Amino acid sequence: MDRYEIRLGAVGGQGIITAGALLVDIAVEKEGRHALESPTYTATVRGGPTKVDVIISDKKIIFPQASKIDFFLCTYQKPYDLYKDRVRDDAIVVVDSNLVPDLGDTKNWKLYKIPLIHEIKKELGNIVFTSVVTLSMTQKLTNIIDYDNMVNFVKNWAPKGTKEMNLKAIELGRKLV
Amino acid sequence: MSERKVLQGNIIVAKAAISAGCNFFAGYPITPSSEVAQYLSKEFPQMGRDFIQMEDEISALGACIGASLSGKKVLTATSGPGFSLMQEHLGFAVMAEIPLVIVNVMRGGPSTGIPTKPSQADMMQTRWGTHGDHPIIVLYPAFSDEIFSETIRAFNLSEKFWNPVILLLDEVIAKAHEDIEIPEKKDINIYKEKVNVIKDLNIYDRNIGENPPRVDFFKGYPIHIDGLEHDSHGWPTSDPVIADKMQNLRMQKIYHYQDEIIKFNEYHMEDAEIMVFAFGVSARAALNAVKEARDEGIKVGLFQPLTIWPFPKKALQERFKKIKKILTVEMNMGQIKYEIERVSPDDVKKKTLLRANGIPFTPKEIVNSIREFTK
């Protein structure tokens, strides 16, 4: 595979940059591929619009930012408006149906509207798990990394005492899509 | 075995500095360079090396100068606003011939500008930021493996030539986490020169074009270190004959060795009719663009300088014998384009792609510009 581009958009503090970092770590450390994560954020990190571009490829990655996005996931209106411009016409797009009410032109996207943050609060009790839920949704919809590799990596990565909750987060991500 | 891992650009700089034998860091944290300091603040104390956070960038470089004078390999890391504050001490380090490495991760400017967005607008500041005629070496990597190797090279050149070396990065490559094959220790070449004890007071005495020796300024005979023009003892002088010799000594220690200092990469240049000249993140966009344009049958290549200063004039002039079109891509309002104009003959057509709003050029934009240039 030449180059697969993923963009995750949110507001600072939601854990999206962690999700991007996990994707890259799994692709490189578990699968021996080339991967790069390029985060962008504003000076006010918490609450400001933020995004992370993840590029995964079997070849060395040349341009380090996304320019033709294959998969876009966004949990808030402002980053959605700011960062949807480079999404391909036939991309897979996931939005939080409560927090991104105004979609505008949805082109030929394969679109998933999910009450993501609401579900995470309800099912897991804490939005700190948004990163792993997002990771799991991305894995399921793109198959860009292997499911077992993801689960094994998350088990080792999870901070002490959070392994079970993170595995639940993986399950929730799969259930939502 | 070399190891392959995911590392942030700034962390690659810090790891390479450790490999290069850097044993002193003084700095003041600033976005988008802070991770260099953050990483070394954890690692250095455990390794018995020195880390100090100063009250500002002026004192940070001052502390580096002091440590370097006592034989330490020193590093500081900053961004535009901090680099501006360092200019006075930078000039002193050039004048007193003190080796040190400054990392400048460029962000939007002028002043505090756009802290979290990339720019390539300190290109000329690295050359002429401090006042007076002075030699300077500036390196600018683009890919993760180059960040490692150019950091090592920055220390080597600084040690060899007794001169400050500036390592430029832009926010994109400094903040991106990318896979990198860290070379094995045996494959990393470190320039080592014995730090000499001063036994001869004429420490600045040498012939033009000769490398200076590395000395520990605090061991052996007490000597004078001055920002004023000085004689071979380091004592202030305004004697025009000595001043003339010292100016030439400082300039020629770099320019005499420029073939060794200047490094660049070329891609698809064999039969190119158009040359794209780009560095840092712009070079990475340009390389994608060159490949796309090649698929359309356009004969275009990329010249990516790793050494910005001294400028690769000789190499470019050689290419200009055949290539008559050059497209300069830079994230500023036009800086290196003037250097291109200076070194290129009149029959070479010049085009630029310039922008300074914090958004890097995409390959598509560069392809469009290449297409227009074929007309």
CSV table of C-alpha atoms in Angstrom, one decimal, chain A residues 6-18 20-21 37-42 45 48-54 63-67 69 72-75 78-80 82-87, chain B residues 116-118 171-172 175 358-360:
chain,number,residue,atom,x,y,z
A,6,ILE,CA,-6.2,9.6,8.2
A,7,ARG,CA,-7.2,12.9,9.9
A,8,LEU,CA,-8.7,13.0,13.3
A,9,GLY,CA,-10.2,16.3,14.4
A,10,ALA,CA,-11.4,17.4,17.8
A,11,VAL,CA,-11.0,20.1,20.5
A,12,GLY,CA,-7.8,20.1,22.6
A,13,GLY,CA,-8.0,17.7,25.5
A,14,GLN,CA,-10.3,15.1,23.9
A,15,GLY,CA,-7.4,12.7,23.3
A,16,ILE,CA,-7.3,12.7,19.6
A,17,ILE,CA,-3.5,13.3,19.4
A,18,THR,CA,-3.0,10.2,21.5
A,20,GLY,CA,-3.0,9.3,16.2
A,21,ALA,CA,0.2,8.4,18.2
A,37,GLU,CA,1.9,11.5,12.8
A,38,SER,CA,1.7,15.3,12.3
A,39,PRO,CA,-0.3,17.1,15.0
A,40,THR,CA,-1.6,20.6,14.7
A,41,TYR,CA,-3.0,22.6,17.5
A,42,THR,CA,-3.6,26.2,18.5
A,45,VAL,CA,-4.4,23.7,23.6
A,48,GLY,CA,-9.0,24.9,20.9
A,49,PRO,CA,-9.6,23.1,17.6
A,50,THR,CA,-7.0,20.5,17.1
A,51,LYS,CA,-6.2,17.8,14.5
A,52,VAL,CA,-3.7,15.0,13.9
A,53,ASP,CA,-2.8,13.7,10.5
A,54,VAL,CA,-1.7,10.1,10.4
A,63,PHE,CA,5.2,14.8,2.3
A,64,PRO,CA,4.5,14.7,6.1
A,65,GLN,CA,1.0,16.2,6.1
A,66,ALA,CA,-2.3,14.8,4.8
A,67,SER,CA,-3.3,16.2,1.4
A,69,ILE,CA,-7.5,12.3,3.2
A,72,PHE,CA,-11.7,11.6,8.5
A,73,LEU,CA,-13.1,11.5,12.0
A,74,CYS,CA,-14.3,14.6,13.8
A,75,THR,CA,-15.9,15.2,17.1
A,78,LYS,CA,-15.2,24.0,14.6
A,79,PRO,CA,-12.4,21.6,13.7
A,80,TYR,CA,-14.9,20.0,11.3
A,82,LEU,CA,-11.5,24.0,9.6
A,83,TYR,CA,-10.1,20.7,8.7
A,84,LYS,CA,-12.4,19.0,6.2
A,85,ASP,CA,-11.0,20.7,3.1
A,86,ARG,CA,-8.5,18.0,2.1
A,87,VAL,CA,-10.9,15.1,2.5
B,116,THR,CA,2.2,26.8,16.8
B,117,LYS,CA,2.5,27.1,13.1
B,118,PRO,CA,5.5,26.4,10.9
B,171,GLU,CA,7.6,23.2,13.2
B,172,VAL,CA,6.3,20.5,10.9
B,175,LYS,CA,6.6,18.2,15.8
B,358,GLY,CA,1.6,29.1,8.7
B,359,ILE,CA,0.3,26.6,6.1
B,360,PRO,CA,3.0,24.5,4.3
